[in-house]
GROMACS .gro file of C-alpha atoms in nm:
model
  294
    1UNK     CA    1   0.554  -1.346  -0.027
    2UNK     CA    2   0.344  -1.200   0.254
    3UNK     CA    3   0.563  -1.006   0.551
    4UNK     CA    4   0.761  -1.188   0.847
    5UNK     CA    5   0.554  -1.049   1.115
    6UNK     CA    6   0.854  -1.156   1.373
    7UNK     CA    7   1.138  -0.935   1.144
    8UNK     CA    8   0.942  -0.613   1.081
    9UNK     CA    9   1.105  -0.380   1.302
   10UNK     CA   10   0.852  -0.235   1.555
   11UNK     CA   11   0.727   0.101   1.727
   12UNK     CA   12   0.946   0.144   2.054
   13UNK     CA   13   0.721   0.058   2.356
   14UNK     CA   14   0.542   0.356   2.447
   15UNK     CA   15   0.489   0.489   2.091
   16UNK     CA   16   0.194   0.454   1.836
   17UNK     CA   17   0.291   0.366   1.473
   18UNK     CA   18   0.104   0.436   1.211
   19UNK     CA   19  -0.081   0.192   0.906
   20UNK     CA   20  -0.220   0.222   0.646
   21UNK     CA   21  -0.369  -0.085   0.411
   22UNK     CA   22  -0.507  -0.098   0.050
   23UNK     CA   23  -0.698  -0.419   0.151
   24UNK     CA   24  -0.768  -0.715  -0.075
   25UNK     CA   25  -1.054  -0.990   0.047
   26UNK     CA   26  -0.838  -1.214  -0.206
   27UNK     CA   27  -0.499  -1.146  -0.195
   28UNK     CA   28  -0.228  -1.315  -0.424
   29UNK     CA   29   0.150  -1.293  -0.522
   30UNK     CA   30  -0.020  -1.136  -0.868
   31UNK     CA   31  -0.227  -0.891  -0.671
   32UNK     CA   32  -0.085  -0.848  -0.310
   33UNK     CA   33  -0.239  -0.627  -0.049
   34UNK     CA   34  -0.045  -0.283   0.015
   35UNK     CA   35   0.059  -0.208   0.410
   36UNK     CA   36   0.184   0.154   0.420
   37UNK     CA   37   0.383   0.155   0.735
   38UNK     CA   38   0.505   0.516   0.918
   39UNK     CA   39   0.461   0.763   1.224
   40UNK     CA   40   0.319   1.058   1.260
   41UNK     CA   41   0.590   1.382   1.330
   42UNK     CA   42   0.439   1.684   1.454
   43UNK     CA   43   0.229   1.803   1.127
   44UNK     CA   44   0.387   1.525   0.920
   45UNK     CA   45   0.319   1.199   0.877
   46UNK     CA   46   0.643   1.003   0.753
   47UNK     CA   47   0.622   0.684   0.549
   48UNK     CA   48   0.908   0.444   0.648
   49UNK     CA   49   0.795   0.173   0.444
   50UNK     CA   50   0.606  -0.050   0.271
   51UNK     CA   51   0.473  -0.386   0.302
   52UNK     CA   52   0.300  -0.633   0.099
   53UNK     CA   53   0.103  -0.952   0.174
   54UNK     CA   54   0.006  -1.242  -0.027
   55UNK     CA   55  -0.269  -1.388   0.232
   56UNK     CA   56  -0.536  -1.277   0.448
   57UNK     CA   57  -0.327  -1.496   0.692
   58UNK     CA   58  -0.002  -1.309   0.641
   59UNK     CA   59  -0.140  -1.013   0.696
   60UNK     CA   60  -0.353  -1.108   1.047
   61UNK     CA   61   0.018  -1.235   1.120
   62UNK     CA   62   0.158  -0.861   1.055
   63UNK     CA   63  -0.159  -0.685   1.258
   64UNK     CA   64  -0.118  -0.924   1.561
   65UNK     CA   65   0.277  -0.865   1.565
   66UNK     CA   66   0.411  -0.643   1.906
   67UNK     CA   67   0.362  -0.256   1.863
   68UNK     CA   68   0.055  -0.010   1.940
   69UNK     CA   69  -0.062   0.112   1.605
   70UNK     CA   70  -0.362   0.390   1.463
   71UNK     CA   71  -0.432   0.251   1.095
   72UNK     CA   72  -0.680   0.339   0.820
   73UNK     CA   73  -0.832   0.034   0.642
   74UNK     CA   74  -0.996   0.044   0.298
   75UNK     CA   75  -1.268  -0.144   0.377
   76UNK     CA   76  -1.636  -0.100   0.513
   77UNK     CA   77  -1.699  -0.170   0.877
   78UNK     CA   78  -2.042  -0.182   0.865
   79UNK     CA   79  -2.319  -0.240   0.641
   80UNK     CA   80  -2.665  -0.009   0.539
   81UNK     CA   81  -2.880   0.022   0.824
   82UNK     CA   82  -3.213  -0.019   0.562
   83UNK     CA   83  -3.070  -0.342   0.473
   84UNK     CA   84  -2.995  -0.503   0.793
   85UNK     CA   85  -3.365  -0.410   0.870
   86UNK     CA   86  -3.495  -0.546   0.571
   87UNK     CA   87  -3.312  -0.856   0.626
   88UNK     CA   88  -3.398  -0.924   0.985
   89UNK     CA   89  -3.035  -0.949   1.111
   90UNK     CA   90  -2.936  -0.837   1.420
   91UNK     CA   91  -2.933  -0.466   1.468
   92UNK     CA   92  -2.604  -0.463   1.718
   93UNK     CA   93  -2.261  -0.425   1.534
   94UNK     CA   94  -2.151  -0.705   1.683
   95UNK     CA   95  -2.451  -0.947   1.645
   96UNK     CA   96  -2.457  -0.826   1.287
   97UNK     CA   97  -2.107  -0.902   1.230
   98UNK     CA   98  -2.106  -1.241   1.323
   99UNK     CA   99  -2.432  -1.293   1.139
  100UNK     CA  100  -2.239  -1.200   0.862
  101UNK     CA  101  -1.902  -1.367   0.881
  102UNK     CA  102  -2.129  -1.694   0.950
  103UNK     CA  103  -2.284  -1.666   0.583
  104UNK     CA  104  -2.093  -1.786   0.260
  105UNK     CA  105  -2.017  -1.490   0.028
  106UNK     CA  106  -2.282  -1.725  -0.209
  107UNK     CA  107  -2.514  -1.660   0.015
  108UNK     CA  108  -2.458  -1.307   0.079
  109UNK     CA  109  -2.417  -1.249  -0.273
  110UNK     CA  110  -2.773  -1.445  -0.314
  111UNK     CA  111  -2.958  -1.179  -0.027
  112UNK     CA  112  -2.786  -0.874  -0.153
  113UNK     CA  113  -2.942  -0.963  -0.514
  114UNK     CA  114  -3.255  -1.028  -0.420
  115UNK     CA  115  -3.236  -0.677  -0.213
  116UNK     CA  116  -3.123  -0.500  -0.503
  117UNK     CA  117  -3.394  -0.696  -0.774
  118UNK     CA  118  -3.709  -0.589  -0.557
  119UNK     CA  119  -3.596  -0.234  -0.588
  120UNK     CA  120  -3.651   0.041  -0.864
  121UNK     CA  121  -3.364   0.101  -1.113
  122UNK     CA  122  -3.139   0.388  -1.000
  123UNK     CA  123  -3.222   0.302  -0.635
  124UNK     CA  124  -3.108  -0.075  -0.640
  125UNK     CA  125  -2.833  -0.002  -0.325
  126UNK     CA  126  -2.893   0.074   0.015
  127UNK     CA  127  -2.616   0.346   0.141
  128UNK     CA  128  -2.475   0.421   0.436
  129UNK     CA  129  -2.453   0.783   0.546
  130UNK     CA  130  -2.105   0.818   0.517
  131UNK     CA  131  -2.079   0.640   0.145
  132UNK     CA  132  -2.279   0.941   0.033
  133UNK     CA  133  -2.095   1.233   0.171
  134UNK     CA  134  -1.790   1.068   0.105
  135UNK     CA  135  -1.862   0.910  -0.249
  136UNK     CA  136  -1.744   0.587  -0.196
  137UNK     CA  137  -1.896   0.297  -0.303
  138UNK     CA  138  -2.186   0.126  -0.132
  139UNK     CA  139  -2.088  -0.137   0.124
  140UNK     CA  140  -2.352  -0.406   0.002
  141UNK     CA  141  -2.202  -0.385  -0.369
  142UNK     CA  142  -2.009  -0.737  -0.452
  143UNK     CA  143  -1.889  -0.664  -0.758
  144UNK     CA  144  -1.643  -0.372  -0.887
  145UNK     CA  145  -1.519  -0.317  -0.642
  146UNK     CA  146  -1.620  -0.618  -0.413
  147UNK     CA  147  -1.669  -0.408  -0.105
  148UNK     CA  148  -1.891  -0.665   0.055
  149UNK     CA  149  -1.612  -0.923   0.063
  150UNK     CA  150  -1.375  -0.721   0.182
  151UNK     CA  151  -1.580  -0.599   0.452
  152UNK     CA  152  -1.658  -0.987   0.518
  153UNK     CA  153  -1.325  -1.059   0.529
  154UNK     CA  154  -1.156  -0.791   0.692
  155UNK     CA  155  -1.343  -0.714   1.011
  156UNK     CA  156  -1.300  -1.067   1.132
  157UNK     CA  157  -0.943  -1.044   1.118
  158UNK     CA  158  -0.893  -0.675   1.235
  159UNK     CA  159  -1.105  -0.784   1.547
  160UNK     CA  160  -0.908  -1.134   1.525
  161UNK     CA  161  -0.588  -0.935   1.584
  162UNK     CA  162  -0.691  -0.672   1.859
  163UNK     CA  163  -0.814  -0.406   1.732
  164UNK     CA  164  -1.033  -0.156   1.866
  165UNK     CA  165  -1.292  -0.047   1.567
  166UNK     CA  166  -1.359   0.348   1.570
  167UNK     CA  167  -1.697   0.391   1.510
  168UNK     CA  168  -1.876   0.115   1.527
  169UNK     CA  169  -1.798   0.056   1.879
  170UNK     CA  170  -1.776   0.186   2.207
  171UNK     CA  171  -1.479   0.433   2.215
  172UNK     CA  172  -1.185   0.354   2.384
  173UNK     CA  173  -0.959   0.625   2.449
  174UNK     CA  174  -0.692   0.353   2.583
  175UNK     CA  175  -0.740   0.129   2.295
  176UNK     CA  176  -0.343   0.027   2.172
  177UNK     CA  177  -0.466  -0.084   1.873
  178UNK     CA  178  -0.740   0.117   1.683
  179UNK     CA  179  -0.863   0.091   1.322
  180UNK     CA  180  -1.020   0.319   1.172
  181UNK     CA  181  -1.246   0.294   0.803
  182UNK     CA  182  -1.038   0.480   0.543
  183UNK     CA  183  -1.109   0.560   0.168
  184UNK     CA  184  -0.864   0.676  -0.002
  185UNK     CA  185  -1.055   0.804  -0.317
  186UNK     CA  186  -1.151   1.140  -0.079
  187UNK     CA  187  -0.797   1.300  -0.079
  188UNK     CA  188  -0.724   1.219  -0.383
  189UNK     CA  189  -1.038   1.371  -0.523
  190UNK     CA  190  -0.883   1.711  -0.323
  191UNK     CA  191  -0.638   1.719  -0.565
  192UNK     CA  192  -0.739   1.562  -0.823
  193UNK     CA  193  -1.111   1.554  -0.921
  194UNK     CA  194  -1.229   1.294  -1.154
  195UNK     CA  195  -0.874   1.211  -1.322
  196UNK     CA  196  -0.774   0.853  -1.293
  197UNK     CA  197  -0.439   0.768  -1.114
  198UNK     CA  198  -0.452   0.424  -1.155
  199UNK     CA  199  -0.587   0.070  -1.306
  200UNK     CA  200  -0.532  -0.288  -1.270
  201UNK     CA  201  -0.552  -0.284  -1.671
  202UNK     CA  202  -0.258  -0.303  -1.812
  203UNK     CA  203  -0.407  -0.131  -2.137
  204UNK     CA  204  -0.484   0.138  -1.955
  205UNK     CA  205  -0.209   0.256  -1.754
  206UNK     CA  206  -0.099   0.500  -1.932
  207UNK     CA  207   0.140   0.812  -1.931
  208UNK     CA  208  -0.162   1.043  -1.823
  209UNK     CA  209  -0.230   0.853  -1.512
  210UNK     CA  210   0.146   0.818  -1.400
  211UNK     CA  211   0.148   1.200  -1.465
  212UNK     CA  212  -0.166   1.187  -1.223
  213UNK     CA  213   0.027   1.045  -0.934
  214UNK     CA  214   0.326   1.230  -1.008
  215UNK     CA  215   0.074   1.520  -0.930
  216UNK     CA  216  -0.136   1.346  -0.614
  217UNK     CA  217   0.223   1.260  -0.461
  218UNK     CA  218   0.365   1.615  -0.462
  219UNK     CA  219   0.047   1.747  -0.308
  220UNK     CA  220   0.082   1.560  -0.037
  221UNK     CA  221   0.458   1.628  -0.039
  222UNK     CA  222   0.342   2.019   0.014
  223UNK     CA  223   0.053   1.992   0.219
  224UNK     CA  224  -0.191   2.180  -0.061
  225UNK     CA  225  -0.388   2.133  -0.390
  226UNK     CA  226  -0.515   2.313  -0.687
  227UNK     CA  227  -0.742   2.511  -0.453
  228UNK     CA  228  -0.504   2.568  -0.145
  229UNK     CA  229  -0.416   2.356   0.188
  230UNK     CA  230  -0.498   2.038   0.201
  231UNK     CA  231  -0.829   1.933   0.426
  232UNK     CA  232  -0.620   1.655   0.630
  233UNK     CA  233  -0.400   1.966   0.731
  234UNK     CA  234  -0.042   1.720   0.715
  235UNK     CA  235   0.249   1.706   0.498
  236UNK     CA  236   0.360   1.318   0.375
  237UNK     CA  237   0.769   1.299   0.430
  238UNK     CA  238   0.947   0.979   0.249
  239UNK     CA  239   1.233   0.898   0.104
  240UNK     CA  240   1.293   0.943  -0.276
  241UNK     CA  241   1.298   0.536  -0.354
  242UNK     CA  242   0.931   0.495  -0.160
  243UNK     CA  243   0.852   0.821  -0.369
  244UNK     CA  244   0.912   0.650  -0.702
  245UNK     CA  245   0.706   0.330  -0.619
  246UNK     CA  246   0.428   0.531  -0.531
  247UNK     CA  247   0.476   0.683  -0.886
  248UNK     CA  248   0.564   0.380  -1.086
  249UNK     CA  249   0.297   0.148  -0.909
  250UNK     CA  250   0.017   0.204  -1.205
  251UNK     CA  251  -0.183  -0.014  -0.990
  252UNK     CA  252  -0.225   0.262  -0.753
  253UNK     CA  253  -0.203   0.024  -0.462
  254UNK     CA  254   0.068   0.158  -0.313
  255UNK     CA  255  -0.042   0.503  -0.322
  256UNK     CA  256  -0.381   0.374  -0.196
  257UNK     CA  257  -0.213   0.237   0.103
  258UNK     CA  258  -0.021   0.600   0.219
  259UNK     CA  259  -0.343   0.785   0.146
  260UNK     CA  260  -0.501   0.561   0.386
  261UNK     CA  261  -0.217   0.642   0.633
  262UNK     CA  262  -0.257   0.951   0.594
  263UNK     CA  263  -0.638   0.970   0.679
  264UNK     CA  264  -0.529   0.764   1.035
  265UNK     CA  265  -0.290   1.026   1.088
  266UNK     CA  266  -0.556   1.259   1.072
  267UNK     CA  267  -0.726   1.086   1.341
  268UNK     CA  268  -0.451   1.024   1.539
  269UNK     CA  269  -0.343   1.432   1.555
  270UNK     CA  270  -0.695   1.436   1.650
  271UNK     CA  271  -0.665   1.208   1.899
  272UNK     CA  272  -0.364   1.381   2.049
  273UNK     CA  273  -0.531   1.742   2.058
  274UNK     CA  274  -0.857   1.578   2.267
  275UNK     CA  275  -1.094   1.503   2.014
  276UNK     CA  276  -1.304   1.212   2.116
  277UNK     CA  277  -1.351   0.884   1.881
  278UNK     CA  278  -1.012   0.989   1.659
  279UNK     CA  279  -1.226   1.292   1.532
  280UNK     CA  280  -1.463   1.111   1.397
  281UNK     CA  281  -1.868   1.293   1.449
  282UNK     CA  282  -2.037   1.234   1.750
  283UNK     CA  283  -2.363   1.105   1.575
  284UNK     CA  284  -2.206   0.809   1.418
  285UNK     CA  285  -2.414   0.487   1.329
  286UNK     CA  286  -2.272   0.227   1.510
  287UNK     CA  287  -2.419   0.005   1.301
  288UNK     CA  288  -2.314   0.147   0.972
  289UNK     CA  289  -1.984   0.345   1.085
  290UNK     CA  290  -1.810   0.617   0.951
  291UNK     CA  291  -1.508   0.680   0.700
  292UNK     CA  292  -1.229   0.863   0.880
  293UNK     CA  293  -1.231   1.257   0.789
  294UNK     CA  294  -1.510   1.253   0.627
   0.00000   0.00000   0.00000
C-alpha cells in the first residue's frame, strides 16, 4: 500500500532532506513506485529509507507532506524543442505543459506517431540535448520505456505538490522544495558499462545481474569505479538491511530510486558550495530541461 504521508517521520525544520524516486506513470501493488528517502552528510549522502507507493495519488500525498526536500525524479521535464515546433504548441514551459497534461495519452500517442511516421527510419525521434549526452531515452518515446507518460503524469503532480522544477524554470535559490530530472542509467553506466542490473522479467533475472548490483552498490559504497573516483564525487552510507534490498530487488527499482538520490545530492552539494541552478549548465533549454549531472 502506498506511504502514510502523515507517519513518515520528517526533516527537522530548518533542514533539507533528500529524495529520490524511480517513478511509475502507472503504479500498482504488483509494480509500486520506489521513493529513496535520505540526507546528505558532508561528502556522503545517507539512505535512511525506503518508500513505496501504489498510486500516483499516494505518492502526491508523500511529496506534499511537511519537510523541505532536493529530489531527483526519473522522469522527463520537458519535451524536444523540434517537436513542440512542429506541433504548434506553445513554446513556454509552462504553456507547453498544460497543453500537454490537457491531451489524452491517446491523443498524444496519436501526434507523437504521426511525428515519428513522416520521418526517415533511424531518425524517427526528436531528442532533447540532454537525452543525447546523457543516453537516455527520448522524451517523446511511449513505449519501452513509456517516458512520455511519465513525463505526462509526473510534472503535474510535482508542480501539484510545490515544487520548484530546476531547469525548466526560473531559478529559485529559496525554493524549499526543488526537483530536479534524474536518470539513473548515467552512474550506473560509470561503473558498469553495458551490463544489465536488472529486469522486470522474471526469466531474466538472473545470478549475473544480482552479481551486477552487488558490484554497482559497493561502488557507490566506496566512492569509485573500475576507472577511479566516481564523477558525482559522494560516498552512499546505509545500513546493511537497505543494502540487501538494493541487492535482492532484481527489479532494480530500488536501486534506481538511491541512484536518483544520489544525482540530487549532487546538486544539492552544489547548491551549498554556490553553484547556481543546483549545478546544472547555464545554457539550459527551458523548454526541454536538463538531466541533473549530466
Amino acid at each position: 500500500m502506498a506511504a502514510a504521508p502523515s507517519l513518515a517521520p520528517q526533516p527537522q525544520a530548518g533542514t533539507v532532506g533528500l529524495l529520490g524516486c524511480d517513478f511509475s506513470s502507472s503504479p500498482s501493488r504488483r509494480k509500486p513506485g520506489v521513493l529513496a528517502v535520505g540526507r546528505l552528510d558532508g561528502g556522503t549522502a545517507v539512505l535512511d529509507r525506503l518508500e513505496r507507493f501504489d498510486t500516483l495519488d499516494g505518492l502526491r500525498r508523500r511529496l506534499e507532506a511537511p519537510g523541505r526536500w532536493v529530489g531527483g525524479f526519473d522522469l522527463p521535464f520537458g519535451l524536444p524543442r523540434e517537436l513542440v515546433e512542429h506541433l504548434g504548441w506553445p513554446t513556454d514551459w509552462r504553456g507547453c505543459m498544460r497543453h500537454y497534461a490537457a491531451l489524452s495519452r491517446a491523443e498524444i500517442r496519436a501526434a507523437f506517431a504521426a511525428f515519428c511516421d513522416a520521418r526517415p527510419a533511424g531518425g524517427k525521434f526528436a531528442h532533447r540535448a540532454t537525452d543525447r549526452l546523457a543516453g537516455s531515452s527520448p522524451s517523446m518515446k511511449w513505449v519501452n520505456p513509456p517516458v512520455a507518460y511519465m513525463l505526462h503524469a509526473g510534472v503535474p503532480l510535482l508542480l501539484a505538490a510545490g515544487a520548484h522544477l530546476a531547469g525548466v524554470e526560473p531559478d529559485d535559490p529559496a525554493a524549499d522544495r526543488v526537483a530536479l530530472e534524474a536518470y539513473p542509467g548515467l552512474p550506473a553506466r560509470e561503473v558498469l558499462g553495458r551490463r544489465s542490473y536488472k529486469s522486470d522479467d522474471r526469466a531474466k533475472q538472473t545470478a549475473d545481474r544480482r552479481d551486477a548490483r552487488e558490484a554497482l552498490v559497493a561502488a557507490l559504497e566506496r566512492g569509485a569505479g573500475p576507472a577511479g573516483p566516481l564523477r558525482l564525487g559522494l560516498r552512499l552510507r546505509l545500513e546493511r538491511p537497505r543494502r540487501a534490498v538494493l541487492v535482492d530487488d532484481a527489479s532494480g527499482d530500488s536501486l534506481d530510486a538511491v541512484l536518483c538520490l544520489l544525482q540530487a545530492a549532487w546538486g544539492l552539494a552544489r547548491h551549498r558550495a554556490g553553484a547556481p541552478r543546483y549545478g546544472l549548465p547555464p545554457d539550459v533549454d527551458p523548454l526541454e530541461g536538463w538531466i541533473v549531472s549530466a
